[in-house]
Amino acid sequence: MVTKDLERFTYFRGRVALAAILRGLGVRSGDEVLLQAFTCVAVPEGIMSIGARPGYVDVEAGGLNMDPADLEDKIGSSTKAIVIQHSFGLPADVMHLGRIAREHGIPLIEDCAHTLTSRVEGRLVGSFGDAAFYSYEAAKPVFVGIGGSAVSNDEQLTKRLADDYTQYEGPPAVAQLETAAMFHAYQIAYRPSTYWPLRSLFRTLSSAGVIRGNYNKIASSERPAADFRRRMGGLQQRLLYRELQSLDTQTAHRKRVAGEYQSLIRTGRVTHLSVPARMEPVFSRYPLLAENRTELVERAREARVEIAIFYDTAVHPLEGSALRTVGYEPGLCPNAEWTAERIISLPTGPRVGNEQIRRAVNFLNGAPAATPG
Ligand SMILES: *Cc1c(COP(=O)(O)O)cnc(C)c1O
């Protein structure tokens, strides 16, 4: 992937890019597309938008990414594509997963929503599958408000994407303004120390319908269908161009911050994820596993330390029987559910300076907190 490639096929959202790729690969209504549990509803939504069926593969025990053994078990005669995910920027086992996909003759798509620059054996994620897609929302490594890209490593698929792309329209002016307003508000207001109050505000405004939340109601709204035929807005395209210019600087920063968390967080309260030597992750957020998560996060909120919980269910943010609306049967992927109950993550973005690193590290290591509790 050259950053220029990310500017060629840009869509309203990452899930729209995924849908375009699936269509380009000839996936049709009724076909099965495998994806991992411990994911975001955006992914099954993209799959279901073209009438395909999501099928869930478990993650590795104690891990964040697709388990090759379970993939092998879940592949069936109706499986027409496999979506693998590099959760939080930790690369999936692309070699092993890629070999299984090739042996079965099934195309592989990389979900690079969490990383543009992680590497495996020196090679960039996004270059291992037939195609990859990216997302540019607030929690993603490149933030432009809302948007996504599709990249193909296959000439025929690239041509199909290009033909298909002519039928996409830009987002309506109102939606563009809404996105721009949100983008600027976030740029001004967000710091790790304002994470918690901003999060409550966002939830209040989106449940009141003042702003649009991150998640559509899949079956009930007409808006998603139209959104799946939209490109990324012009303003977002310009922001993407600008952001990609500083990608190397951003990557170096995220690596440094994650490196500090990795070496300085030493406590029985949380466990670091293991990173195989051939992987060079660039973490969009730094993941940790916590046994007493509820209590820990409550204290973090009081201490104004940014600790996020996602994905807290197998298909975030759906819970219980709502998971069935995207074809996930509770209990199906026990490793994913185990991870979802324990995952927490720390920010690594440009607003994280030495002071924020120190506060997060001290908080987790159990140094006396600034506020009682
Ligand atoms: C955010 C995200 C996406 C895409 O999100 P959009 O809102 O459609 O841009 C896809 N996969 C994962 C794992 C994500 O976290």
XYZ file of C-alpha atoms and ligand atoms in Angstrom:
388
model
C 0.000 0.000 0.000
C 1.297 3.392 -1.003
C -0.590 6.179 0.753
C -1.683 7.454 -2.669
C -3.681 4.216 -3.083
C -5.808 5.183 -0.093
C -7.054 8.243 -1.935
C -8.323 6.433 -5.013
C -11.477 4.665 -3.759
C -12.806 6.586 -0.789
C -16.235 5.912 0.657
C -18.681 7.323 3.153
C -17.479 4.859 5.793
C -15.188 1.867 6.206
C -18.131 -0.537 6.048
C -19.154 0.967 2.700
C -15.646 0.237 1.395
C -16.020 -3.369 2.611
C -19.364 -3.717 0.815
C -17.792 -2.383 -2.399
C -14.975 -4.934 -2.147
C -17.409 -7.810 -1.559
C -19.486 -6.758 -4.553
C -16.325 -6.457 -6.621
C -15.384 -10.008 -5.646
C -18.744 -11.247 -6.877
C -20.127 -12.100 -3.432
C -23.865 -12.380 -3.743
C -27.028 -12.495 -1.714
C -27.088 -15.651 0.438
C -23.327 -16.240 0.265
C -21.445 -16.566 3.524
C -18.654 -14.168 4.511
C -16.531 -15.225 7.471
C -15.271 -12.636 9.947
C -13.982 -12.804 13.473
C -16.068 -12.302 16.593
C -14.666 -9.564 18.862
C -15.422 -6.964 16.231
C -17.538 -3.927 15.576
C -21.068 -4.081 14.132
C -19.757 -2.074 11.156
C -18.273 -5.261 9.699
C -21.384 -7.511 9.663
C -23.351 -4.463 8.589
C -21.140 -4.109 5.511
C -21.573 -7.812 4.756
C -25.350 -7.765 5.255
C -25.758 -4.629 3.141
C -25.211 -6.733 0.026
C -27.450 -9.534 1.293
C -24.601 -11.842 2.327
C -24.557 -13.763 5.622
C -21.907 -13.097 8.284
C -20.343 -16.259 9.775
C -18.272 -15.869 12.927
C -14.823 -17.314 13.571
C -13.349 -17.274 17.069
C -10.166 -15.412 18.029
C -7.049 -17.105 19.389
C -7.251 -17.972 23.103
C -6.294 -14.889 25.107
C -5.846 -12.942 21.854
C -7.488 -10.317 19.657
C -7.363 -11.816 16.169
C -8.763 -14.699 14.131
C -7.807 -18.233 15.127
C -6.568 -20.167 12.056
C -7.775 -23.515 13.461
C -11.296 -22.207 13.931
C -11.243 -20.638 10.463
C -10.428 -24.044 9.004
C -13.427 -25.505 10.883
C -15.858 -22.793 9.859
C -15.170 -22.712 6.117
C -18.087 -24.271 4.272
C -19.359 -24.653 0.740
C -21.168 -21.296 0.813
C -18.148 -19.353 2.138
C -17.243 -16.786 -0.525
C -14.919 -14.391 1.326
C -12.945 -14.105 4.581
C -12.436 -10.840 6.455
C -9.515 -10.799 8.881
C -8.961 -8.002 11.373
C -5.798 -6.468 12.796
C -7.359 -5.546 16.121
C -5.923 -2.386 17.734
C -3.081 -2.588 15.209
C -1.787 -5.985 16.327
C -1.433 -7.867 13.030
C -3.437 -11.048 12.560
C -1.523 -14.225 11.684
C -1.638 -13.286 7.987
C 0.693 -16.042 6.816
C -1.332 -18.857 8.319
C -4.753 -17.348 7.596
C -3.657 -16.475 4.056
C -2.497 -20.030 3.408
C -5.863 -21.458 4.510
C -7.750 -18.986 2.314
C -5.584 -19.840 -0.712
C -5.942 -23.589 -0.165
C -9.716 -23.201 -0.283
C -9.615 -20.680 -3.126
C -11.474 -18.078 -1.067
C -10.535 -14.377 -1.299
C -9.083 -12.741 1.804
C -9.910 -9.174 2.843
C -7.925 -7.333 5.505
C -9.808 -5.049 7.875
C -7.208 -2.310 8.436
C -9.577 0.016 10.315
C -7.133 0.021 13.243
C -3.837 0.300 11.423
C -2.301 1.582 8.222
C 1.312 0.927 9.113
C 1.694 -2.280 11.141
C 4.008 -4.822 9.527
C 4.519 -8.566 9.427
C 8.014 -9.716 8.524
C 8.670 -6.205 7.297
C 5.650 -6.089 4.992
C 2.740 -3.685 5.495
C -0.673 -4.948 6.534
C -3.160 -4.525 3.717
C -0.769 -6.155 1.240
C -1.399 -9.781 2.214
C -4.989 -10.260 1.103
C -6.821 -9.679 -2.178
C -8.052 -6.383 -0.790
C -8.105 -4.239 2.331
C -10.298 -1.527 3.763
C -9.660 1.389 6.110
C -11.766 3.673 8.314
C -11.217 7.290 9.344
C -13.471 7.745 12.362
C -12.500 9.235 15.706
C -11.073 6.063 17.264
C -9.027 5.183 14.176
C -5.369 5.979 13.422
C -6.247 8.577 10.796
C -9.202 10.755 11.726
C -11.016 12.933 9.195
C -14.510 12.865 10.727
C -16.012 9.930 8.893
C -14.877 7.922 5.884
C -13.082 4.881 4.564
C -10.951 3.538 1.711
C -10.748 0.331 -0.258
C -7.465 -0.921 -1.673
C -7.089 -3.897 -3.958
C -4.001 -5.991 -4.667
C -5.671 -7.635 -7.630
C -5.908 -6.073 -11.077
C -9.296 -7.484 -11.950
C -10.807 -6.454 -8.640
C -9.317 -2.961 -9.008
C -11.041 -2.633 -12.356
C -14.375 -3.749 -10.872
C -14.002 -1.259 -8.035
C -13.294 1.492 -10.550
C -16.366 0.638 -12.649
C -18.582 0.396 -9.580
C -17.216 3.638 -8.132
C -18.763 5.734 -10.912
C -22.199 4.934 -9.435
C -21.440 6.401 -6.026
C -22.587 9.863 -4.994
C -21.134 12.313 -2.508
C -22.831 12.612 0.885
C -25.649 15.187 1.154
C -24.528 18.714 2.109
C -26.200 18.500 5.516
C -24.325 15.327 6.396
C -21.048 16.946 5.292
C -21.662 19.946 7.519
C -22.598 17.700 10.416
C -19.378 15.735 9.967
C -17.283 18.889 9.698
C -18.842 20.288 12.875
C -18.165 17.072 14.745
C -14.615 16.893 13.447
C -13.782 20.413 14.619
C -15.540 20.033 17.968
C -13.547 16.882 18.602
C -10.251 18.482 17.566
C -10.847 21.338 19.975
C -12.259 19.421 22.916
C -10.516 16.067 22.974
C -7.572 15.338 25.244
C -7.063 12.171 27.279
C -8.216 14.114 30.353
C -11.489 15.167 28.667
C -12.246 11.672 27.355
C -14.819 10.792 30.028
C -16.915 14.001 29.997
C -16.862 14.053 26.166
C -18.009 10.472 26.046
C -21.044 11.221 28.240
C -21.842 14.275 26.148
C -21.610 12.279 22.906
C -23.907 9.594 24.281
C -26.454 12.118 25.487
C -26.492 14.009 22.186
C -26.710 10.901 20.044
C -29.456 9.265 22.092
C -31.379 12.560 21.909
C -30.969 12.435 18.138
C -29.053 15.736 18.017
C -26.043 14.069 16.414
C -25.690 10.795 14.617
C -24.127 7.970 16.630
C -21.636 5.477 15.283
C -24.131 2.695 14.845
C -27.086 2.440 12.527
C -30.108 0.346 13.218
C -29.504 -2.225 10.567
C -32.969 -3.292 9.538
C -35.132 -0.364 10.509
C -33.711 2.682 8.788
C -33.662 3.732 5.160
C -30.577 5.854 5.594
C -28.019 3.028 5.678
C -29.087 1.701 2.267
C -28.444 5.095 0.661
C -25.251 5.526 2.669
C -23.917 2.328 1.114
C -23.832 4.113 -2.230
C -21.925 7.151 -1.051
C -18.368 8.322 -1.474
C -16.410 10.176 1.124
C -17.118 13.908 1.266
C -14.836 16.445 -0.429
C -13.724 18.034 2.818
C -12.839 14.616 4.228
C -10.829 13.848 1.095
C -8.760 16.972 1.593
C -8.252 16.152 5.264
C -7.224 12.623 4.344
C -4.630 13.936 1.912
C -3.258 16.221 4.613
C -3.249 13.560 7.332
C -1.479 11.035 5.135
C 1.408 13.486 4.684
C 2.235 13.120 8.370
C 1.622 9.382 8.612
C 5.277 8.559 9.346
C 5.449 11.081 12.179
C 2.158 9.763 13.590
C 3.401 6.198 13.368
C 6.641 7.028 15.168
C 4.661 8.743 17.916
C 2.271 5.817 18.403
C 5.178 3.396 18.539
C 6.944 5.447 21.167
C 3.815 5.787 23.341
C 2.997 2.070 23.089
C 6.630 1.231 23.854
C 6.426 3.247 27.072
C 3.194 1.528 28.132
C 4.764 -1.812 27.280
C 7.865 -1.284 29.378
C 6.443 0.807 32.241
C 3.141 -0.909 33.059
C 4.090 -3.598 35.546
C 1.219 -4.748 37.708
C -0.822 -7.834 38.448
C -4.003 -5.902 37.597
C -3.505 -6.013 33.846
C -1.792 -8.301 31.348
C -0.050 -7.254 28.150
C -0.921 -9.062 24.921
C 1.863 -11.202 23.519
C 3.422 -9.930 20.303
C 5.217 -12.532 18.125
C 8.707 -11.457 17.034
C 7.801 -11.307 13.328
C 5.064 -8.759 14.019
C 5.673 -5.024 14.165
C 2.430 -3.593 15.495
C 1.525 0.090 15.361
C -1.166 0.302 18.011
C -4.074 2.693 17.388
C -4.811 2.059 21.050
C -2.704 0.029 23.436
C -4.633 -3.089 24.515
C -4.436 -4.750 27.925
C -6.481 -7.465 29.623
C -7.939 -6.703 33.059
C -9.562 -9.177 35.433
C -11.514 -6.655 37.541
C -12.369 -4.395 34.669
C -15.564 -2.758 35.920
C -13.967 -1.536 39.115
C -10.739 -0.488 37.400
C -12.517 1.555 34.739
C -14.773 3.216 37.291
C -11.703 4.360 39.206
C -10.078 5.523 35.951
C -13.100 7.685 35.240
C -12.846 9.272 38.687
C -9.123 9.859 38.180
C -9.758 11.236 34.639
C -7.499 8.668 33.041
C -8.622 7.618 29.573
C -9.305 3.898 29.506
C -11.706 2.688 26.842
C -13.700 -0.520 26.781
C -14.234 -1.880 23.322
C -15.140 -4.303 22.142
C -17.100 -5.262 25.208
C -19.218 -7.830 23.389
C -18.594 -10.293 20.560
C -20.077 -7.766 18.096
C -19.805 -4.347 19.699
C -22.066 -2.682 20.800
C -24.753 -5.377 20.490
C -25.638 -7.386 23.569
C -27.669 -10.475 24.401
C -30.294 -11.421 21.856
C -29.568 -8.296 19.753
C -26.441 -10.162 18.623
C -28.704 -12.491 16.631
C -29.704 -9.609 14.356
C -26.208 -9.843 12.866
C -26.154 -13.650 12.923
C -24.120 -14.092 16.110
C -25.403 -16.758 18.501
C -24.296 -15.980 22.094
C -21.751 -18.606 23.199
C -20.577 -19.346 19.646
C -17.070 -17.894 20.053
C -15.952 -18.374 23.672
C -12.461 -16.909 23.229
C -13.899 -13.721 21.730
C -16.364 -13.428 24.596
C -13.563 -14.008 27.119
C -11.462 -11.228 25.557
C -14.464 -8.889 25.305
C -15.010 -9.226 29.066
C -11.418 -8.224 29.860
C -10.167 -5.844 27.177
C -9.253 -2.275 28.006
C -7.165 0.131 25.960
C -5.079 3.246 26.365
C -4.734 6.054 23.804
C -1.592 6.365 21.655
C -2.596 9.331 19.475
C -1.036 12.760 18.934
C -2.620 14.237 22.076
C -0.840 11.759 24.314
C 2.256 13.411 25.744
C 4.654 12.367 28.491
C 2.363 13.669 31.209
C -0.577 11.546 29.996
C 1.637 8.493 29.699
C 2.886 9.010 33.241
C -0.634 9.428 34.632
C -1.932 6.281 32.921
C 1.103 4.238 33.977
C 0.933 5.438 37.596
C -2.784 4.811 37.720
C -2.466 1.236 36.493
C 0.614 0.461 38.557
C -1.360 1.552 41.590
C 0.573 4.619 42.652
C -1.502 6.797 45.018
C -4.170 8.485 42.882
C -4.684 12.236 42.690
C -8.319 11.792 43.754
C -9.365 9.579 46.655
C -10.805 6.203 45.780
C -14.431 1.209 12.868
C -14.297 -0.113 12.300
C -14.708 -0.409 10.992
C -15.369 0.546 10.038
O -16.090 1.539 10.625
P -16.885 2.639 9.776
O -17.656 3.333 10.838
O -17.767 1.933 8.810
O -15.877 3.514 9.094
C -14.467 -1.673 10.519
N -13.862 -2.603 11.267
C -13.450 -2.356 12.505
C -12.759 -3.440 13.251
C -13.659 -1.111 13.070
O -13.266 -0.881 14.334
